[in-house]
Amino acid sequence: MAVSQLPKNLKYLSLFFLILLAAVPAFVRLWVGDSDSGEFLFGVATAFCCVLGAVIAFLLGRRLAPALPAGLPSVTFSAAVCGFAMVTVIAVTAYFAYLAPAEEKIADVNPTVALLVKLFALGSAVYFLLLAAWMPLAEKKALGLFLSLFPVLFCAFRILNDFIDHSTMPLAGHGGYRILGIIATMLFFLREAKFRTEKGGAAAYFILGHVSVILLSAYNVPLLWEFIRGEATLTEVLYAMLSMAFVIYIFTRIFSLELKQPEEEEPVPPVEEA
């Protein structure tokens, strides 16, 4: 008996709740601004939504199989979005780091770590674009596992680069939520890579997906609004758009998981008559 996807009514209900939980902290931050009382309310709303999202994900995730369905149009689309967003970030950040006029250059505190971020971003772009364009990637387990580690390393070195660039105040300007969102995303991609080794359970993947979506939305949706108002830089908004591309990818991944296959019962041997 083949596995089936989550029942549509349950899938749409959980999708609705995740969108709601992701929207609440973002709107709270836009509403309260950066005041001390607003910062507290934003933190409480974010923590509450993460906990509630994790509980819902745990209850549903126990029913899911730890396997990544291949060839789905939604995953193909979201992977392509992530791939092109990665390429855009690489091109723009490389321009401002190496090719821009002296007065426009953005210098990194540690050029080596910044270069590693760009290299792992390039590997991540290859992973997502192959995932979107080359269906046999799902059958190439060794190659798929190798490439799936690039988003993990990209997130890890981006966190390191953020701490180096903002060593005096790494958590200023809601920076803590940015870092927490990247950490959750890194763990999500690490869990996805583990699936390719045919190990691990789906509940943790489902939980990390929910928490990642909530944290990424809580920080990056208000940042995009700040950019529209002219209060954010181009590189900040590019990373915010990349984060929202990750949100789309995570949505399609966690809601494409299938139900566990029921265990087949062993046939009962016939009772011999005396």
mmCIF file of C-alpha atoms in Angstrom:
data_model
loop_
_atom_site.group_PDB
_atom_site.id
_atom_site.type_symbol
_atom_site.label_atom_id
_atom_site.label_comp_id
_atom_site.label_asym_id
_atom_site.label_seq_id
_atom_site.Cartn_x
_atom_site.Cartn_y
_atom_site.Cartn_z
ATOM 1 C CA MET A 1 0.000 0.000 0.000
ATOM 2 C CA ALA A 2 1.526 3.341 -1.050
ATOM 3 C CA VAL A 3 1.826 6.195 1.391
ATOM 4 C CA SER A 4 -0.547 9.104 0.965
ATOM 5 C CA GLN A 5 -0.250 12.784 1.708
ATOM 6 C CA LEU A 6 -1.895 14.440 4.667
ATOM 7 C CA PRO A 7 -5.674 14.690 4.288
ATOM 8 C CA LYS A 8 -6.420 17.921 2.448
ATOM 9 C CA ASN A 9 -8.605 19.410 5.169
ATOM 10 C CA LEU A 10 -5.925 18.775 7.822
ATOM 11 C CA LYS A 11 -3.178 20.070 5.524
ATOM 12 C CA TYR A 12 -5.033 23.296 4.700
ATOM 13 C CA LEU A 13 -5.950 23.850 8.363
ATOM 14 C CA SER A 14 -2.339 23.442 9.526
ATOM 15 C CA LEU A 15 -1.129 25.638 6.643
ATOM 16 C CA PHE A 16 -3.601 28.343 7.684
ATOM 17 C CA PHE A 17 -2.418 28.211 11.307
ATOM 18 C CA LEU A 18 1.244 28.417 10.263
ATOM 19 C CA ILE A 19 0.575 31.477 8.076
ATOM 20 C CA LEU A 20 -1.324 33.067 10.973
ATOM 21 C CA LEU A 21 1.446 32.290 13.474
ATOM 22 C CA ALA A 22 4.056 33.694 11.072
ATOM 23 C CA ALA A 23 2.046 36.868 10.461
ATOM 24 C CA VAL A 24 1.283 37.753 14.096
ATOM 25 C CA PRO A 25 4.844 38.624 15.275
ATOM 26 C CA ALA A 26 5.573 40.548 12.059
ATOM 27 C CA PHE A 27 2.448 42.687 12.432
ATOM 28 C CA VAL A 28 3.102 43.186 16.151
ATOM 29 C CA ARG A 29 6.562 44.557 15.376
ATOM 30 C CA LEU A 30 5.193 46.844 12.662
ATOM 31 C CA TRP A 31 2.514 48.058 15.071
ATOM 32 C CA VAL A 32 4.582 48.659 18.221
ATOM 33 C CA GLY A 33 7.820 49.886 16.627
ATOM 34 C CA ASP A 34 11.131 49.910 18.502
ATOM 35 C CA SER A 35 10.056 51.204 21.910
ATOM 36 C CA ASP A 36 11.022 49.250 25.043
ATOM 37 C CA SER A 37 7.436 48.179 25.710
ATOM 38 C CA GLY A 38 7.022 47.306 22.041
ATOM 39 C CA GLU A 39 10.206 45.203 22.105
ATOM 40 C CA PHE A 40 8.818 43.221 25.057
ATOM 41 C CA LEU A 41 5.459 42.672 23.378
ATOM 42 C CA PHE A 42 7.161 41.614 20.143
ATOM 43 C CA GLY A 43 9.335 39.119 22.032
ATOM 44 C CA VAL A 44 6.340 37.643 23.864
ATOM 45 C CA ALA A 45 4.333 37.331 20.626
ATOM 46 C CA THR A 46 7.246 35.681 18.810
ATOM 47 C CA ALA A 47 7.946 33.215 21.630
ATOM 48 C CA PHE A 48 4.250 32.322 21.990
ATOM 49 C CA CYS A 49 3.828 31.719 18.251
ATOM 50 C CA CYS A 50 7.007 29.605 18.086
ATOM 51 C CA VAL A 51 5.886 27.417 21.001
ATOM 52 C CA LEU A 52 2.364 27.001 19.643
ATOM 53 C CA GLY A 53 3.697 26.282 16.153
ATOM 54 C CA ALA A 54 6.099 23.685 17.557
ATOM 55 C CA VAL A 55 3.293 21.942 19.458
ATOM 56 C CA ILE A 56 1.054 21.800 16.381
ATOM 57 C CA ALA A 57 3.971 20.559 14.285
ATOM 58 C CA PHE A 58 4.818 17.850 16.832
ATOM 59 C CA LEU A 59 1.244 16.544 16.875
ATOM 60 C CA LEU A 60 1.120 16.344 13.073
ATOM 61 C CA GLY A 61 4.747 15.408 12.437
ATOM 62 C CA ARG A 62 4.499 12.108 14.293
ATOM 63 C CA ARG A 63 2.226 10.866 11.517
ATOM 64 C CA LEU A 64 4.620 11.709 8.693
ATOM 65 C CA ALA A 65 7.261 9.623 6.943
ATOM 66 C CA PRO A 66 10.893 10.864 7.030
ATOM 67 C CA ALA A 67 11.309 11.011 3.241
ATOM 68 C CA LEU A 68 11.454 13.854 0.715
ATOM 69 C CA PRO A 69 9.022 13.422 -2.198
ATOM 70 C CA ALA A 70 10.698 14.203 -5.527
ATOM 71 C CA GLY A 71 9.415 15.940 -8.655
ATOM 72 C CA LEU A 72 6.608 17.975 -7.058
ATOM 73 C CA PRO A 73 5.858 21.223 -8.974
ATOM 74 C CA SER A 74 5.604 23.239 -5.747
ATOM 75 C CA VAL A 75 9.051 22.102 -4.548
ATOM 76 C CA THR A 76 10.514 22.656 -8.020
ATOM 77 C CA PHE A 77 9.183 26.226 -8.042
ATOM 78 C CA SER A 78 10.356 27.073 -4.513
ATOM 79 C CA ALA A 79 13.798 25.552 -5.107
ATOM 80 C CA ALA A 80 14.159 27.671 -8.261
ATOM 81 C CA VAL A 81 13.173 30.788 -6.300
ATOM 82 C CA CYS A 82 15.839 29.992 -3.672
ATOM 83 C CA GLY A 83 18.440 29.303 -6.345
ATOM 84 C CA PHE A 84 17.891 32.577 -8.201
ATOM 85 C CA ALA A 85 17.703 34.512 -4.911
ATOM 86 C CA MET A 86 21.065 33.001 -3.945
ATOM 87 C CA VAL A 87 22.608 33.984 -7.289
ATOM 88 C CA THR A 88 21.314 37.545 -6.868
ATOM 89 C CA VAL A 89 22.762 37.847 -3.357
ATOM 90 C CA ILE A 90 26.133 36.514 -4.545
ATOM 91 C CA ALA A 91 26.275 38.911 -7.506
ATOM 92 C CA VAL A 92 25.311 42.028 -5.537
ATOM 93 C CA THR A 93 27.469 41.338 -2.469
ATOM 94 C CA ALA A 94 30.455 40.440 -4.665
ATOM 95 C CA TYR A 95 30.007 43.683 -6.606
ATOM 96 C CA PHE A 96 29.981 45.845 -3.475
ATOM 97 C CA ALA A 97 32.899 43.912 -1.973
ATOM 98 C CA TYR A 98 35.236 43.787 -4.979
ATOM 99 C CA LEU A 99 34.050 45.820 -7.992
ATOM 100 C CA ALA A 100 32.208 48.894 -6.734
ATOM 101 C CA PRO A 101 33.874 52.329 -6.680
ATOM 102 C CA ALA A 102 35.844 53.022 -3.507
ATOM 103 C CA GLU A 103 33.146 55.277 -2.038
ATOM 104 C CA GLU A 104 30.469 52.594 -2.517
ATOM 105 C CA LYS A 105 32.412 49.535 -1.372
ATOM 106 C CA ILE A 106 31.170 47.614 1.661
ATOM 107 C CA ALA A 107 34.192 46.276 3.534
ATOM 108 C CA ASP A 108 33.846 43.113 5.620
ATOM 109 C CA VAL A 109 35.644 42.924 8.944
ATOM 110 C CA ASN A 110 36.929 39.452 8.059
ATOM 111 C CA PRO A 111 37.245 39.063 4.258
ATOM 112 C CA THR A 112 38.053 35.331 4.534
ATOM 113 C CA VAL A 113 34.820 34.478 6.347
ATOM 114 C CA ALA A 114 32.859 36.747 4.002
ATOM 115 C CA LEU A 115 34.377 34.942 1.015
ATOM 116 C CA LEU A 116 33.399 31.570 2.510
ATOM 117 C CA VAL A 117 29.827 32.834 2.891
ATOM 118 C CA LYS A 118 29.783 33.656 -0.833
ATOM 119 C CA LEU A 119 31.323 30.291 -1.794
ATOM 120 C CA PHE A 120 28.824 28.322 0.277
ATOM 121 C CA ALA A 121 26.045 30.500 -1.152
ATOM 122 C CA LEU A 122 27.252 29.498 -4.622
ATOM 123 C CA GLY A 123 27.152 25.809 -3.662
ATOM 124 C CA SER A 124 23.661 26.339 -2.223
ATOM 125 C CA ALA A 125 22.527 27.960 -5.470
ATOM 126 C CA VAL A 126 23.785 24.924 -7.401
ATOM 127 C CA TYR A 127 21.891 22.635 -5.006
ATOM 128 C CA PHE A 128 18.595 24.489 -5.322
ATOM 129 C CA LEU A 129 18.820 24.940 -9.097
ATOM 130 C CA LEU A 130 19.654 21.251 -9.621
ATOM 131 C CA LEU A 131 16.806 20.359 -7.293
ATOM 132 C CA ALA A 132 14.508 22.420 -9.503
ATOM 133 C CA ALA A 133 15.823 21.386 -12.911
ATOM 134 C CA TRP A 134 17.270 17.871 -12.564
ATOM 135 C CA MET A 135 14.821 15.272 -11.318
ATOM 136 C CA PRO A 136 17.398 12.400 -11.081
ATOM 137 C CA LEU A 137 19.094 14.293 -8.214
ATOM 138 C CA ALA A 138 16.754 12.479 -5.831
ATOM 139 C CA GLU A 139 18.231 9.164 -7.007
ATOM 140 C CA LYS A 140 21.869 10.322 -6.656
ATOM 141 C CA LYS A 141 22.093 9.912 -2.896
ATOM 142 C CA ALA A 142 25.793 10.715 -2.474
ATOM 143 C CA LEU A 143 25.630 13.820 -4.696
ATOM 144 C CA GLY A 144 22.352 14.940 -3.147
ATOM 145 C CA LEU A 145 23.769 14.579 0.375
ATOM 146 C CA PHE A 146 26.956 16.467 -0.558
ATOM 147 C CA LEU A 147 25.067 19.371 -2.151
ATOM 148 C CA SER A 148 22.454 19.504 0.623
ATOM 149 C CA LEU A 149 25.201 20.394 3.114
ATOM 150 C CA PHE A 150 25.908 23.709 1.365
ATOM 151 C CA PRO A 151 22.794 25.504 2.729
ATOM 152 C CA VAL A 152 23.777 24.291 6.219
ATOM 153 C CA LEU A 153 27.305 25.674 5.842
ATOM 154 C CA PHE A 154 25.995 28.894 4.281
ATOM 155 C CA CYS A 155 23.769 29.520 7.308
ATOM 156 C CA ALA A 156 26.549 28.599 9.757
ATOM 157 C CA PHE A 157 29.110 30.954 8.215
ATOM 158 C CA ARG A 158 26.535 33.698 7.770
ATOM 159 C CA ILE A 159 25.932 33.586 11.540
ATOM 160 C CA LEU A 160 29.694 33.732 12.136
ATOM 161 C CA ASN A 161 30.065 36.643 9.704
ATOM 162 C CA ASP A 162 27.213 38.529 11.381
ATOM 163 C CA PHE A 163 28.869 38.188 14.790
ATOM 164 C CA ILE A 164 32.199 39.365 13.354
ATOM 165 C CA ASP A 165 30.673 42.349 11.521
ATOM 166 C CA HIS A 166 28.578 43.359 14.554
ATOM 167 C CA SER A 167 30.981 42.301 17.299
ATOM 168 C CA THR A 168 30.127 45.260 19.519
ATOM 169 C CA MET A 169 26.333 44.861 19.327
ATOM 170 C CA PRO A 170 25.396 41.654 17.440
ATOM 171 C CA LEU A 171 21.862 41.649 18.881
ATOM 172 C CA ALA A 172 21.073 45.320 18.238
ATOM 173 C CA GLY A 173 18.150 46.238 15.989
ATOM 174 C CA HIS A 174 16.339 42.947 16.548
ATOM 175 C CA GLY A 175 19.525 41.177 15.453
ATOM 176 C CA GLY A 176 18.828 38.364 17.900
ATOM 177 C CA TYR A 177 15.716 37.384 15.944
ATOM 178 C CA ARG A 178 17.723 37.407 12.710
ATOM 179 C CA ILE A 179 20.309 35.064 14.230
ATOM 180 C CA LEU A 180 17.661 32.773 15.758
ATOM 181 C CA GLY A 181 15.928 32.574 12.386
ATOM 182 C CA ILE A 182 19.177 31.632 10.631
ATOM 183 C CA ILE A 183 19.945 29.006 13.309
ATOM 184 C CA ALA A 184 16.496 27.433 12.925
ATOM 185 C CA THR A 185 16.898 27.436 9.140
ATOM 186 C CA MET A 186 20.345 25.844 9.431
ATOM 187 C CA LEU A 187 18.936 23.065 11.625
ATOM 188 C CA PHE A 188 16.066 22.582 9.164
ATOM 189 C CA PHE A 189 18.471 22.087 6.257
ATOM 190 C CA LEU A 190 20.645 19.832 8.425
ATOM 191 C CA ARG A 191 17.595 17.680 9.094
ATOM 192 C CA GLU A 192 16.812 17.661 5.374
ATOM 193 C CA ALA A 193 20.338 16.443 4.645
ATOM 194 C CA LYS A 194 19.864 13.719 7.268
ATOM 195 C CA PHE A 195 16.763 12.505 5.420
ATOM 196 C CA ARG A 196 19.011 11.757 2.459
ATOM 197 C CA THR A 197 20.866 9.251 4.654
ATOM 198 C CA GLU A 198 17.490 7.615 5.382
ATOM 199 C CA LYS A 199 17.794 8.417 9.084
ATOM 200 C CA GLY A 200 15.858 10.592 11.489
ATOM 201 C CA GLY A 201 12.206 11.273 12.111
ATOM 202 C CA ALA A 202 9.819 13.680 10.431
ATOM 203 C CA ALA A 203 8.555 15.314 13.630
ATOM 204 C CA ALA A 204 11.773 17.288 14.237
ATOM 205 C CA TYR A 205 11.861 18.353 10.565
ATOM 206 C CA PHE A 206 8.244 19.509 10.766
ATOM 207 C CA ILE A 207 8.861 21.389 14.034
ATOM 208 C CA LEU A 208 11.998 23.124 12.722
ATOM 209 C CA GLY A 209 10.111 24.064 9.568
ATOM 210 C CA HIS A 210 7.376 25.763 11.579
ATOM 211 C CA VAL A 211 9.792 27.591 13.878
ATOM 212 C CA SER A 212 11.960 28.707 10.930
ATOM 213 C CA VAL A 213 8.979 30.148 9.052
ATOM 214 C CA ILE A 214 7.800 32.073 12.140
ATOM 215 C CA LEU A 215 11.238 33.495 13.039
ATOM 216 C CA LEU A 216 12.213 34.369 9.466
ATOM 217 C CA SER A 217 8.891 36.131 8.881
ATOM 218 C CA ALA A 218 9.021 37.963 12.231
ATOM 219 C CA TYR A 219 12.334 39.610 11.345
ATOM 220 C CA ASN A 220 12.305 39.947 7.561
ATOM 221 C CA VAL A 221 8.744 41.089 6.772
ATOM 222 C CA PRO A 222 9.184 44.300 8.832
ATOM 223 C CA LEU A 223 12.643 44.753 7.260
ATOM 224 C CA LEU A 224 11.114 44.678 3.783
ATOM 225 C CA TRP A 225 8.629 47.326 4.907
ATOM 226 C CA GLU A 226 11.506 49.439 6.240
ATOM 227 C CA PHE A 227 13.186 49.191 2.837
ATOM 228 C CA ILE A 228 10.035 50.477 1.139
ATOM 229 C CA ARG A 229 10.149 53.444 3.531
ATOM 230 C CA GLY A 230 13.851 53.967 2.716
ATOM 231 C CA GLU A 231 15.143 52.828 6.121
ATOM 232 C CA ALA A 232 17.110 49.699 5.084
ATOM 233 C CA THR A 233 20.096 49.081 2.805
ATOM 234 C CA LEU A 234 20.097 47.134 -0.455
ATOM 235 C CA THR A 235 22.160 44.249 0.949
ATOM 236 C CA GLU A 236 19.840 43.978 3.964
ATOM 237 C CA VAL A 237 16.784 43.731 1.744
ATOM 238 C CA LEU A 238 18.458 41.165 -0.528
ATOM 239 C CA TYR A 239 19.112 38.911 2.451
ATOM 240 C CA ALA A 240 15.548 39.543 3.608
ATOM 241 C CA MET A 241 14.244 38.448 0.195
ATOM 242 C CA LEU A 242 16.474 35.357 0.370
ATOM 243 C CA SER A 243 15.015 34.566 3.785
ATOM 244 C CA MET A 244 11.490 34.841 2.397
ATOM 245 C CA ALA A 245 12.531 32.537 -0.462
ATOM 246 C CA PHE A 246 13.575 30.053 2.254
ATOM 247 C CA VAL A 247 10.126 30.506 3.818
ATOM 248 C CA ILE A 248 8.461 29.536 0.518
ATOM 249 C CA TYR A 249 10.776 26.512 0.171
ATOM 250 C CA ILE A 250 10.143 25.369 3.750
ATOM 251 C CA PHE A 251 6.375 25.724 3.238
ATOM 252 C CA THR A 252 6.440 23.494 0.165
ATOM 253 C CA ARG A 253 8.755 20.950 1.772
ATOM 254 C CA ILE A 254 6.934 20.391 5.050
ATOM 255 C CA PHE A 255 3.505 20.273 3.429
ATOM 256 C CA SER A 256 4.641 17.771 0.807
ATOM 257 C CA LEU A 257 5.616 15.146 3.391
ATOM 258 C CA GLU A 258 3.601 11.950 3.236
ATOM 259 C CA LEU A 259 1.936 9.829 5.884
ATOM 260 C CA LYS A 260 3.757 6.887 7.356
ATOM 261 C CA GLN A 261 3.052 3.624 5.610
ATOM 262 C CA PRO A 262 0.944 1.377 7.823
ATOM 263 C CA GLU A 263 2.821 -1.677 9.038
ATOM 264 C CA GLU A 264 1.581 -4.836 7.443
ATOM 265 C CA GLU A 265 0.201 -7.309 9.900
ATOM 266 C CA GLU A 266 1.716 -10.768 9.832
ATOM 267 C CA PRO A 267 -0.792 -13.374 8.704
ATOM 268 C CA VAL A 268 -2.153 -15.515 11.519
ATOM 269 C CA PRO A 269 -1.332 -19.197 10.909
ATOM 270 C CA PRO A 270 -4.396 -21.445 10.579
ATOM 271 C CA VAL A 271 -5.310 -23.464 13.645
ATOM 272 C CA GLU A 272 -4.865 -27.140 13.033
ATOM 273 C CA GLU A 273 -7.785 -29.308 14.027
ATOM 274 C CA ALA A 274 -7.057 -32.100 16.495
#
